[in-house]
Structures are given as structure tokens and as C-alpha cells.
Coordinates of C-alpha atoms and ligand atoms in Angstrom, one line a residue:
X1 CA 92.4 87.9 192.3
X2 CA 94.3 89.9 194.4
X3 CA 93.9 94.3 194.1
X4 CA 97.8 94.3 194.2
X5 CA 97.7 91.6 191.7
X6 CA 95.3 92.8 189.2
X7 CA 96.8 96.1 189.5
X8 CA 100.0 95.0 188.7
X9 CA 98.6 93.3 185.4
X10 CA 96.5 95.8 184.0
X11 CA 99.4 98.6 185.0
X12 CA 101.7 96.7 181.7
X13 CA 98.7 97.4 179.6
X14 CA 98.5 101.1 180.3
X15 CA 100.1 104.7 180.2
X16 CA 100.7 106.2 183.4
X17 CA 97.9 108.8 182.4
X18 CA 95.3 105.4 181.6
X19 CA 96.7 104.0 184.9
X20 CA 95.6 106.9 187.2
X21 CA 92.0 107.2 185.7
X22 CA 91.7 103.3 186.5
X23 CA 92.6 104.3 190.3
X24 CA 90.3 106.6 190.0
X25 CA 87.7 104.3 188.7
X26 CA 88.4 101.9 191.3
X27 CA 88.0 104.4 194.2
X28 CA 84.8 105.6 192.5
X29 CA 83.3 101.7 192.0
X30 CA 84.0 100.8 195.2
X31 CA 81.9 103.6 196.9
X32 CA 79.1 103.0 194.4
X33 CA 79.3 99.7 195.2
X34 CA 78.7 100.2 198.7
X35 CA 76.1 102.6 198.4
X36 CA 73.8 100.5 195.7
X37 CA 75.0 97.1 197.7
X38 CA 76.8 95.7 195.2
X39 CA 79.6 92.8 195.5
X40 CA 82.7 95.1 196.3
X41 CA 85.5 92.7 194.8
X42 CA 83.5 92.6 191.5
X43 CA 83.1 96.0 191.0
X44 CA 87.1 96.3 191.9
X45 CA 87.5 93.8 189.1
X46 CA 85.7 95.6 186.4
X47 CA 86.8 98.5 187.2
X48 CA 90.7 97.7 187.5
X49 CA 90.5 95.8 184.1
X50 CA 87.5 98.0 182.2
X51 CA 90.0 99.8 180.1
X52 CA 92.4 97.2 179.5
X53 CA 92.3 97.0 175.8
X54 CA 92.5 100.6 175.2
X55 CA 95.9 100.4 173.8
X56 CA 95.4 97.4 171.8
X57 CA 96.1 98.3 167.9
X58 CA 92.9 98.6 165.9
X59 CA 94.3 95.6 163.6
X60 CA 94.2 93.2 166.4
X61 CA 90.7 94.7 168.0
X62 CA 89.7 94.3 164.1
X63 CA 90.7 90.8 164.0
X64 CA 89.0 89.7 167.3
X65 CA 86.0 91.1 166.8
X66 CA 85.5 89.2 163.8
X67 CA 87.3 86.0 165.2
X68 CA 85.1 86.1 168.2
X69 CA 81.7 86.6 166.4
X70 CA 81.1 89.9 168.2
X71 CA 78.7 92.1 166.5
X72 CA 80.0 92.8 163.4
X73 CA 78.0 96.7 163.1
X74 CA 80.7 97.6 165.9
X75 CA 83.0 97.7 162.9
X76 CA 81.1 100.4 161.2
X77 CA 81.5 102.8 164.3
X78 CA 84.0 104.5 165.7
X79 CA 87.3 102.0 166.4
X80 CA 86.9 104.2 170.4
X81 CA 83.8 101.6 171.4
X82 CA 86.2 98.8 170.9
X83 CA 88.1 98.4 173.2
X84 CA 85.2 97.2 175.9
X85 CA 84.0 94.4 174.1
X86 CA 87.5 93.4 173.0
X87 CA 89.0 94.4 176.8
X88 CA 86.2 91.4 177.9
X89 CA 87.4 88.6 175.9
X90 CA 91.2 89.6 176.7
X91 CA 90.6 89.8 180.5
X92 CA 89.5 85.8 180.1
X93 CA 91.7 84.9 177.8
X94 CA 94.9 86.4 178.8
X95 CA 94.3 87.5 182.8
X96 CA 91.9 84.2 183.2
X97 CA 88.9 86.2 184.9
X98 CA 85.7 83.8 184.2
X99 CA 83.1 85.8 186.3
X100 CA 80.5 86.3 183.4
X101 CA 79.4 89.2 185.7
X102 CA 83.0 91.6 186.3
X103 CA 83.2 90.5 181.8
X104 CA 79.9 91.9 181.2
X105 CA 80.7 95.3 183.2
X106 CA 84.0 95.6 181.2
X107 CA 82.1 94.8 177.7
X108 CA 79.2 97.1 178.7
X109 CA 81.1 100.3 179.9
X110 CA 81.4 102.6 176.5
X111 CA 78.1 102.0 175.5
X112 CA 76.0 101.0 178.0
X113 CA 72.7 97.9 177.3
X114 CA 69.5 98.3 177.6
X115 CA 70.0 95.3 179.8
X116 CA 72.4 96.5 182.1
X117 CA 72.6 95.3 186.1
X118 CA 73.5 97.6 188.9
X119 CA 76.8 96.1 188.7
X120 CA 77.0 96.9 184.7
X121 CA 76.0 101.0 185.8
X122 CA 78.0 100.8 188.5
X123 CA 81.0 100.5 186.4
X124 CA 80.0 102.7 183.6
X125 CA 79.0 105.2 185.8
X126 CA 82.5 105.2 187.8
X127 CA 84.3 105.9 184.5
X128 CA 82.1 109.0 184.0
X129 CA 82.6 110.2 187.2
X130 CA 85.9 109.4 188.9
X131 CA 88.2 111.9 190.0
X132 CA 89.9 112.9 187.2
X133 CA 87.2 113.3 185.4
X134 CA 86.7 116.9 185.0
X135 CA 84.4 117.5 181.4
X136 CA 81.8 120.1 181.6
X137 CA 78.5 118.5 183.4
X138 CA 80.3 115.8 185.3
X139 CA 80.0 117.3 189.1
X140 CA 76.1 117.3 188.0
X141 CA 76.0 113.9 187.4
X142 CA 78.5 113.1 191.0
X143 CA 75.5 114.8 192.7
X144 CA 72.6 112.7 190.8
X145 CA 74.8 109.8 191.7
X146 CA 74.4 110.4 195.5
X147 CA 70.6 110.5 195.3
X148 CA 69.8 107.6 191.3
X149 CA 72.2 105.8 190.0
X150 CA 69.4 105.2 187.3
X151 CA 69.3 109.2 186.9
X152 CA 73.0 109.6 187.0
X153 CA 73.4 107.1 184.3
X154 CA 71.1 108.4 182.2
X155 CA 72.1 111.8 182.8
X156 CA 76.1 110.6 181.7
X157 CA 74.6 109.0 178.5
X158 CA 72.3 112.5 177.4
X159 CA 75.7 114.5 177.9
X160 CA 77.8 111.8 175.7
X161 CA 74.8 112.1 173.4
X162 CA 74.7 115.5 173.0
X163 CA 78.7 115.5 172.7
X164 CA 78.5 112.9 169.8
X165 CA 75.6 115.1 168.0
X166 CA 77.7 117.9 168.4
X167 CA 80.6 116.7 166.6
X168 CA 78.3 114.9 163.7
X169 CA 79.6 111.7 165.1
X170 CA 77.7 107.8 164.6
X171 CA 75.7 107.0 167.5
X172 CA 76.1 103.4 168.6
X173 CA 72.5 101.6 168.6
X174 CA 73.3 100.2 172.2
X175 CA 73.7 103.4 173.1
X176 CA 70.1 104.8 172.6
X177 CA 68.6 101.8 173.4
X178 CA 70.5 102.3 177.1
X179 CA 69.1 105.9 177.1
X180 CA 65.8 104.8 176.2
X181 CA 65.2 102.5 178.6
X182 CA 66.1 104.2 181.2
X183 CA 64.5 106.9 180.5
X184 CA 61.6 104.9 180.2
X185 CA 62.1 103.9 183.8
X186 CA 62.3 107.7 185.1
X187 CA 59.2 108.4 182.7
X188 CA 57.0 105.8 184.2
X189 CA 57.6 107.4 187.5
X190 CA 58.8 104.3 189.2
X191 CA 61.2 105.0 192.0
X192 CA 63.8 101.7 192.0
X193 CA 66.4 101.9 195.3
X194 CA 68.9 102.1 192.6
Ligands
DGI201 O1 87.8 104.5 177.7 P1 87.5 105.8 178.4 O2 88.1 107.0 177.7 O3 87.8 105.8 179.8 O4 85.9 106.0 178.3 P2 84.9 105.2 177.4 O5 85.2 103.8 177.4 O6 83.5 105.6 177.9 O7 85.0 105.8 176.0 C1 84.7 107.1 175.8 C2 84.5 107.4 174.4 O8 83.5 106.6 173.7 C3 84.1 108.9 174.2 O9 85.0 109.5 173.3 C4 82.7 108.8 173.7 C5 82.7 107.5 173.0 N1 81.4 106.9 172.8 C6 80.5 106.5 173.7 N2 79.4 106.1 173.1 C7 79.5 106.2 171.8 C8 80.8 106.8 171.6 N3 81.3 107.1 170.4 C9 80.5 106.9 169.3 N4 81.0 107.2 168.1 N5 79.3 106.4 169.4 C10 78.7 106.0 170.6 O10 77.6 105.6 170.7
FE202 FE1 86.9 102.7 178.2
FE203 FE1 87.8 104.3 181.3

């Protein structure tokens, strides 16, 4: 699909506010991409539809989650991870994206998986990081970025972490398993180009 296109689409979805971090996320997936030599149209993709259920009422998100057989636990956390796994199953069923690959990024990018591909960290990491994105903590991880993107991503996932600890919040399983495997990647000292 065309950027225009897709743009266009996901723009109906969003507030103007939503919109401009998706630019952002866009301009932010597209240099990762480059950098960790990843498919530049797929990270476009994710990234232009990643937050396209945001709005969706928690009813319907509610409804689909059960409908669709996702994991059902997701119910007992906080109705905020939602929208990724939900946002994956609209973006083939209402846009008509297929690629199992741009999906996965989009249902992966609040929590993370301990099986996550570059592509998959690529997009998670661009919503930490883009533009206007300006949390205590994130110019850290736009400099780990540069150098890891397994270190940047893990770095994102200790400050949300810490953020969710603070405020006595559930922490999603998917979540801590992400951080612990990579982590276990940076323990065992193995340097990976990405
Ligand atoms: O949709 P965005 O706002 O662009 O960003 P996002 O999809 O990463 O969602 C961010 C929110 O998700 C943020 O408030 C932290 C929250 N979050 C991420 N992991 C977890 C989590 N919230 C809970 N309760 N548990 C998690 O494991
Ligand atoms: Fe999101
Ligand atoms: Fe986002």
C-alpha cells in the first residue's frame, strides 16, 4: 500500500495529537530500518498503522479479544496494552494488510515478546523514541539506539518497568519475559549487529 494511502486511512482513526506521534514513528522506523537493514516499506507499514486501535472503545477491544481467541489474561491488565493486539487483527480485517510480519510489529509494540525480530524492535523501539517523545530517559535510549538496538530496547523496557513499579501498576508477563531475554542476550556477552 501506498504511504499517502495508508496515511490517509489511519489519519480517520486518530486525533491530530495520535496523528503526529505516528509521523513521528514513521520518520523514526524508517531510519532504524535502514540502519539495522530492515525492509523499509514494512517498517512504514507497522509503524503508520501500530496505533490504529488506540481509540477503539474498550467494549469493542473487550469483545474482540475474546471473539478472536487472543489471550484472555490481557483482560486482567490494564485496557492501555489493548490496543496492539486488537490494532493487528483490525489492520487485516478492515485495511486488508496480510503481511504476517508488518501484523506482528503492530501486535507486539506495547509489550514487546521474548520472540521479537529486528523488525518487531524496530517498531517498538520507534514509538519510544520518535520525536515527540520527550519523557525523562528517552534521549538516553536515542543514543543507545545509534550504537544496540538490543540495548536500546531493553533500556526502553527497564524505564517503562520502573514507571509501572512506580505507580503500583500490573506488569504484563510478555513484558518481563521481553526484558529477560534480552537481557540475557547483553549478560552472555554476545555482541549481535543488531
Ligand atoms: O500507544 P502509545 O501511547 O504510543 O504507546 P504504547 O503502545 O507503548 O503504550 C504505552 C502504555 O502502555 C504506557 O502507558 C505504558 C503501558 N504499558 C506497557 N507495558 C505495560 C504497560 N502497562 C501495564 N499495565 N503493563 C505493562 O506490562
Ligand atoms: Fe501504542
Ligand atoms: Fe504509539
Amino acid at each position: 500500500m501506498e504511504r499517502s494511502k495508508a496515511l490517509q486511512i489511519v489519519k480517520q482513526q486518530l486525533t491530530s495529537k495520535r496523528y503526529e506521534h505516528t509521523l513521528g514513528v514513521m520518520e523514526s522506523a524508517l531510519n532504524l530500518a535502514q540502519k539495522y537493514r530492515v525492509d523499509t516499506k514494512k517498517a512504514e507499514l507497522a509503524a503508520i498503522f501500530h496505533d490504529y486501535a488506540k481509540f477503539r472503545p474498550v467494549e469493542e477491544m473487550k469483545a474482540i479479544i475474546i471473539d478472536q481467541k487472543m489471550p484472555e489474561m490481557l483482560l486482567d491488565f490494564h485496557s492501555e496494552l489493548w490496543h496492539a493486539p486488537v490494532g493487528a487483527y483490525l489492520v487485516k480485517t478492515e485495511v486488508g494488510i496480510t503481511d504476517e510480519e508488518v501484523l506482528q510489529a503492530i501486535r507486539y509494540h506495547t509489550t514487546g515478546n521474548k520472540q521479537m525480530n529486528t523488525l518487531d524492535k524496530i517498531i517498538f523501539l520507534a514509538d519510544y523514541i520518535e520525536p515527540g517523545r520527550s519523557f525523562p530517559g528517552v534521549e538516553a535510549v536515542r543514543n543507545i539506539a545509534e550504537q544496540s538496538l538490543n540495548a536500546a530496547v531493553v533500556t526502553a523496557l527497564k524505564n517503562t518497568i520502573k514507571f509501572l513499579l512506580d505507580k503500583s501498576e500490573l506488569i504484563y508477563p510478555d513484558t518481563l519475559e521481553t526484558y529477560n531475554s534480552l537481557i540475557k542476550v547483553e549478560k552472555g556477552g554476545i555482541t549481535f549487529n543488531d
